Amino acid sequence: MNEAAACRVDWQLSPFLRGFCEAPFAAEINEFIQTHASAFRESNLDGSHPLRWTELHKEYAALFERQLQAVVQEEGFSLEDFRDHIAELREFAAQRAPEEYLPGCEPSFIPPGKGIRVEEFWDFLEALTASKNFESFKEVMCAAARRPKKSPEACGYTRSPAAEEGSGYRPSQPPDVDELGTPLEPPPPPPD
């Protein structure tokens, strides 16, 4: 049964993920983050944030929504198919090493593609989560504000400090969000 499910993911729904992990879209997301990261250099001591941050989150979310609509239209699948596909990939990725490829996302020559590794999937899921959850977005943007800019030829999704330190989403610790990035439970309170 699991093999049958993996086959369905392999050839039918992998275009969803490929559509989000393609270099031009990942570069667009990284450009957005780098362009607007400076707005997140300072935060208010009272925990509030500038209205501009909310506006930027809406713009960021719109990038993902536009890409989702393009992929759905091109591939002819529904949003529910996308959610199911991401859920299946989360389960798969949680049991695999970061350097392994996702099913149906191995490197190929026809069509040409470098493939999508488990580690790249977690980075993508983190970026997707940030498009649906303001706190995740704020974390990604604040982290980007603290680090030097990426070179223009770098592609792939920007990682949060948690991912860089090895304590973020990784196969041994899947994120506590649903397939579209909505938290499944509230995050723990910050340490005193």
mmCIF file of C-alpha atoms in Angstrom:
data_model
loop_
_atom_site.group_PDB
_atom_site.id
_atom_site.type_symbol
_atom_site.label_atom_id
_atom_site.label_comp_id
_atom_site.label_asym_id
_atom_site.label_seq_id
_atom_site.Cartn_x
_atom_site.Cartn_y
_atom_site.Cartn_z
ATOM 1 C CA MET A 1 0.000 0.000 0.000
ATOM 2 C CA ASN A 2 2.799 2.448 0.874
ATOM 3 C CA GLU A 3 4.492 1.714 -2.440
ATOM 4 C CA ALA A 4 1.250 2.453 -4.278
ATOM 5 C CA ALA A 5 0.989 5.787 -2.456
ATOM 6 C CA ALA A 6 4.615 6.562 -3.279
ATOM 7 C CA CYS A 7 3.938 5.809 -6.942
ATOM 8 C CA ARG A 8 1.032 8.257 -6.922
ATOM 9 C CA VAL A 9 3.341 10.898 -5.470
ATOM 10 C CA ASP A 10 6.122 9.982 -7.883
ATOM 11 C CA TRP A 11 4.681 10.675 -11.263
ATOM 12 C CA GLN A 12 1.367 12.443 -10.737
ATOM 13 C CA LEU A 13 1.942 15.110 -8.117
ATOM 14 C CA SER A 14 5.668 15.809 -8.127
ATOM 15 C CA PRO A 15 5.104 18.737 -10.559
ATOM 16 C CA PHE A 16 3.493 20.612 -7.633
ATOM 17 C CA LEU A 17 6.686 20.541 -5.635
ATOM 18 C CA ARG A 18 8.874 21.108 -8.673
ATOM 19 C CA GLY A 19 6.796 24.211 -9.439
ATOM 20 C CA PHE A 20 7.606 25.656 -6.035
ATOM 21 C CA CYS A 21 11.239 24.553 -5.946
ATOM 22 C CA GLU A 22 12.160 25.705 -9.427
ATOM 23 C CA ALA A 23 15.121 28.078 -9.383
ATOM 24 C CA PRO A 24 13.294 31.186 -10.709
ATOM 25 C CA PHE A 25 10.640 31.047 -7.978
ATOM 26 C CA ALA A 26 13.151 30.293 -5.200
ATOM 27 C CA ALA A 27 15.286 33.186 -6.484
ATOM 28 C CA GLU A 28 12.228 35.471 -6.450
ATOM 29 C CA ILE A 29 11.539 34.532 -2.823
ATOM 30 C CA ASN A 30 15.174 35.088 -1.844
ATOM 31 C CA GLU A 31 15.230 38.425 -3.651
ATOM 32 C CA PHE A 32 12.101 39.486 -1.758
ATOM 33 C CA ILE A 33 13.694 38.470 1.549
ATOM 34 C CA GLN A 34 16.964 40.252 0.805
ATOM 35 C CA THR A 35 15.227 43.374 -0.485
ATOM 36 C CA HIS A 36 13.039 43.764 2.592
ATOM 37 C CA ALA A 37 15.204 42.271 5.360
ATOM 38 C CA SER A 38 16.500 45.686 6.427
ATOM 39 C CA ALA A 39 12.969 46.608 7.566
ATOM 40 C CA PHE A 40 13.313 43.876 10.231
ATOM 41 C CA ARG A 41 16.570 45.056 11.806
ATOM 42 C CA GLU A 42 14.864 46.747 14.715
ATOM 43 C CA SER A 43 11.958 45.466 16.748
ATOM 44 C CA ASN A 44 9.897 47.098 19.445
ATOM 45 C CA LEU A 45 10.609 46.161 23.044
ATOM 46 C CA ASP A 46 6.892 45.879 23.788
ATOM 47 C CA GLY A 47 6.501 43.043 21.252
ATOM 48 C CA SER A 48 4.557 45.119 18.750
ATOM 49 C CA HIS A 49 5.749 45.496 15.195
ATOM 50 C CA PRO A 50 5.491 48.110 12.472
ATOM 51 C CA LEU A 51 2.485 47.928 10.159
ATOM 52 C CA ARG A 52 4.979 47.632 7.291
ATOM 53 C CA TRP A 53 5.845 44.109 8.470
ATOM 54 C CA THR A 54 2.226 43.023 8.048
ATOM 55 C CA GLU A 55 2.133 44.590 4.585
ATOM 56 C CA LEU A 56 5.329 42.762 3.617
ATOM 57 C CA HIS A 57 3.893 39.477 4.889
ATOM 58 C CA LYS A 58 0.860 39.973 2.636
ATOM 59 C CA GLU A 59 3.159 40.621 -0.341
ATOM 60 C CA TYR A 60 5.220 37.527 0.500
ATOM 61 C CA ALA A 61 2.068 35.403 0.823
ATOM 62 C CA ALA A 62 0.852 36.746 -2.533
ATOM 63 C CA LEU A 63 4.019 35.416 -4.210
ATOM 64 C CA PHE A 64 3.205 31.904 -2.984
ATOM 65 C CA GLU A 65 -0.476 32.246 -3.860
ATOM 66 C CA ARG A 66 0.405 33.342 -7.397
ATOM 67 C CA GLN A 67 2.789 30.413 -7.812
ATOM 68 C CA LEU A 68 0.226 27.982 -6.389
ATOM 69 C CA GLN A 69 -2.396 29.187 -8.852
ATOM 70 C CA ALA A 70 0.069 28.865 -11.740
ATOM 71 C CA VAL A 71 1.059 25.328 -10.742
ATOM 72 C CA VAL A 72 -2.558 24.249 -10.158
ATOM 73 C CA GLN A 73 -3.616 25.685 -13.510
ATOM 74 C CA GLU A 74 -0.674 24.165 -15.372
ATOM 75 C CA GLU A 75 -0.941 20.716 -13.789
ATOM 76 C CA GLY A 76 -4.726 20.516 -13.425
ATOM 77 C CA PHE A 77 -4.754 19.510 -9.763
ATOM 78 C CA SER A 78 -6.649 20.982 -6.829
ATOM 79 C CA LEU A 79 -5.489 22.697 -3.661
ATOM 80 C CA GLU A 80 -6.568 19.565 -1.779
ATOM 81 C CA ASP A 81 -4.255 17.485 -3.998
ATOM 82 C CA PHE A 82 -1.445 19.878 -3.086
ATOM 83 C CA ARG A 83 -2.142 19.540 0.661
ATOM 84 C CA ASP A 84 -2.245 15.750 0.397
ATOM 85 C CA HIS A 85 0.980 15.711 -1.610
ATOM 86 C CA ILE A 86 2.827 17.900 0.899
ATOM 87 C CA ALA A 87 1.552 15.743 3.788
ATOM 88 C CA GLU A 88 2.833 12.593 2.068
ATOM 89 C CA LEU A 89 6.175 14.214 1.363
ATOM 90 C CA ARG A 90 6.487 15.353 4.994
ATOM 91 C CA GLU A 91 6.018 11.758 6.138
ATOM 92 C CA PHE A 92 8.557 10.524 3.600
ATOM 93 C CA ALA A 93 11.099 13.260 4.376
ATOM 94 C CA ALA A 94 10.846 12.695 8.133
ATOM 95 C CA GLN A 95 12.269 9.200 7.601
ATOM 96 C CA ARG A 96 15.046 10.079 5.160
ATOM 97 C CA ALA A 97 18.499 11.616 5.270
ATOM 98 C CA PRO A 98 18.852 15.244 4.113
ATOM 99 C CA GLU A 99 20.864 14.288 1.015
ATOM 100 C CA GLU A 100 18.279 11.785 -0.302
ATOM 101 C CA TYR A 101 15.923 12.753 -3.119
ATOM 102 C CA LEU A 102 12.158 13.000 -2.731
ATOM 103 C CA PRO A 103 10.104 10.397 -4.643
ATOM 104 C CA GLY A 104 9.443 11.578 -8.166
ATOM 105 C CA CYS A 105 11.915 14.422 -7.715
ATOM 106 C CA GLU A 106 15.137 12.635 -8.588
ATOM 107 C CA PRO A 107 17.535 14.275 -11.065
ATOM 108 C CA SER A 108 16.393 13.804 -14.645
ATOM 109 C CA PHE A 109 17.436 14.616 -18.176
ATOM 110 C CA ILE A 110 13.943 14.682 -19.715
ATOM 111 C CA PRO A 111 12.688 17.076 -18.585
ATOM 112 C CA PRO A 112 16.013 18.445 -17.368
ATOM 113 C CA GLY A 113 16.125 18.879 -13.606
ATOM 114 C CA LYS A 114 18.629 18.671 -10.772
ATOM 115 C CA GLY A 115 16.169 16.932 -8.469
ATOM 116 C CA ILE A 116 14.894 17.948 -5.041
ATOM 117 C CA ARG A 117 16.610 16.653 -1.929
ATOM 118 C CA VAL A 118 14.947 16.144 1.455
ATOM 119 C CA GLU A 119 16.908 19.080 2.891
ATOM 120 C CA GLU A 120 15.597 21.367 0.132
ATOM 121 C CA PHE A 121 12.062 20.193 0.868
ATOM 122 C CA TRP A 122 12.389 21.251 4.522
ATOM 123 C CA ASP A 123 13.701 24.649 3.397
ATOM 124 C CA PHE A 124 10.765 24.963 1.004
ATOM 125 C CA LEU A 125 8.286 23.949 3.715
ATOM 126 C CA GLU A 126 9.749 26.579 6.023
ATOM 127 C CA ALA A 127 9.319 29.231 3.307
ATOM 128 C CA LEU A 128 5.761 28.043 2.645
ATOM 129 C CA THR A 129 5.007 28.156 6.370
ATOM 130 C CA ALA A 130 6.237 31.747 6.481
ATOM 131 C CA SER A 131 3.760 32.628 3.731
ATOM 132 C CA LYS A 132 0.854 31.422 5.886
ATOM 133 C CA ASN A 133 2.063 32.270 9.388
ATOM 134 C CA PHE A 134 3.177 35.785 10.361
ATOM 135 C CA GLU A 135 5.379 34.633 13.263
ATOM 136 C CA SER A 136 7.283 32.266 10.952
ATOM 137 C CA PHE A 137 7.603 35.045 8.387
ATOM 138 C CA LYS A 138 8.937 37.422 11.031
ATOM 139 C CA GLU A 139 11.512 34.825 12.131
ATOM 140 C CA VAL A 140 12.721 34.310 8.553
ATOM 141 C CA MET A 141 12.944 38.051 7.913
ATOM 142 C CA CYS A 142 14.669 38.890 11.212
ATOM 143 C CA ALA A 143 17.213 36.132 10.548
ATOM 144 C CA ALA A 144 17.848 37.527 7.072
ATOM 145 C CA ALA A 145 18.336 41.005 8.540
ATOM 146 C CA ARG A 146 21.105 39.668 10.803
ATOM 147 C CA ARG A 147 23.162 37.910 8.125
ATOM 148 C CA PRO A 148 25.077 39.162 5.096
ATOM 149 C CA LYS A 149 23.338 39.209 1.729
ATOM 150 C CA LYS A 150 23.564 36.143 -0.488
ATOM 151 C CA SER A 151 25.411 36.358 -3.757
ATOM 152 C CA PRO A 152 23.129 36.964 -6.760
ATOM 153 C CA GLU A 153 23.894 33.547 -8.214
ATOM 154 C CA ALA A 154 22.834 31.703 -5.049
ATOM 155 C CA CYS A 155 19.493 29.975 -5.345
ATOM 156 C CA GLY A 156 17.287 27.855 -3.163
ATOM 157 C CA TYR A 157 15.325 28.997 -0.164
ATOM 158 C CA THR A 158 16.824 31.083 2.625
ATOM 159 C CA ARG A 159 17.160 29.195 5.892
ATOM 160 C CA SER A 160 16.127 30.402 9.306
ATOM 161 C CA PRO A 161 18.701 30.383 12.097
ATOM 162 C CA ALA A 162 17.023 27.299 13.572
ATOM 163 C CA ALA A 163 17.647 25.373 10.354
ATOM 164 C CA GLU A 164 21.227 26.638 10.136
ATOM 165 C CA GLU A 165 21.942 25.602 13.733
ATOM 166 C CA GLY A 166 20.448 22.167 13.147
ATOM 167 C CA SER A 167 17.508 22.699 15.490
ATOM 168 C CA GLY A 168 14.908 23.639 12.875
ATOM 169 C CA TYR A 169 12.936 21.340 10.592
ATOM 170 C CA ARG A 170 14.929 18.291 9.824
ATOM 171 C CA PRO A 171 13.988 14.712 9.105
ATOM 172 C CA SER A 172 14.202 13.794 12.778
ATOM 173 C CA GLN A 173 11.940 16.677 13.792
ATOM 174 C CA PRO A 174 9.205 17.572 11.280
ATOM 175 C CA PRO A 175 7.617 20.998 11.662
ATOM 176 C CA ASP A 176 4.509 21.325 13.792
ATOM 177 C CA VAL A 177 2.435 22.758 10.949
ATOM 178 C CA ASP A 178 -0.104 21.407 8.530
ATOM 179 C CA GLU A 179 0.587 21.104 4.829
ATOM 180 C CA LEU A 180 0.029 24.807 4.174
ATOM 181 C CA GLY A 181 2.059 26.053 7.083
ATOM 182 C CA THR A 182 -0.641 26.627 9.688
ATOM 183 C CA PRO A 183 0.697 25.762 13.163
ATOM 184 C CA LEU A 184 -0.828 22.624 14.636
ATOM 185 C CA GLU A 185 -0.281 23.886 18.162
ATOM 186 C CA PRO A 186 0.940 27.156 19.639
ATOM 187 C CA PRO A 187 4.713 27.566 19.842
ATOM 188 C CA PRO A 188 6.297 27.236 23.289
ATOM 189 C CA PRO A 189 6.714 30.453 25.266
ATOM 190 C CA PRO A 190 10.123 32.146 24.985
ATOM 191 C CA PRO A 191 12.570 31.397 27.813
ATOM 192 C CA ASP A 192 12.723 33.931 30.620
#
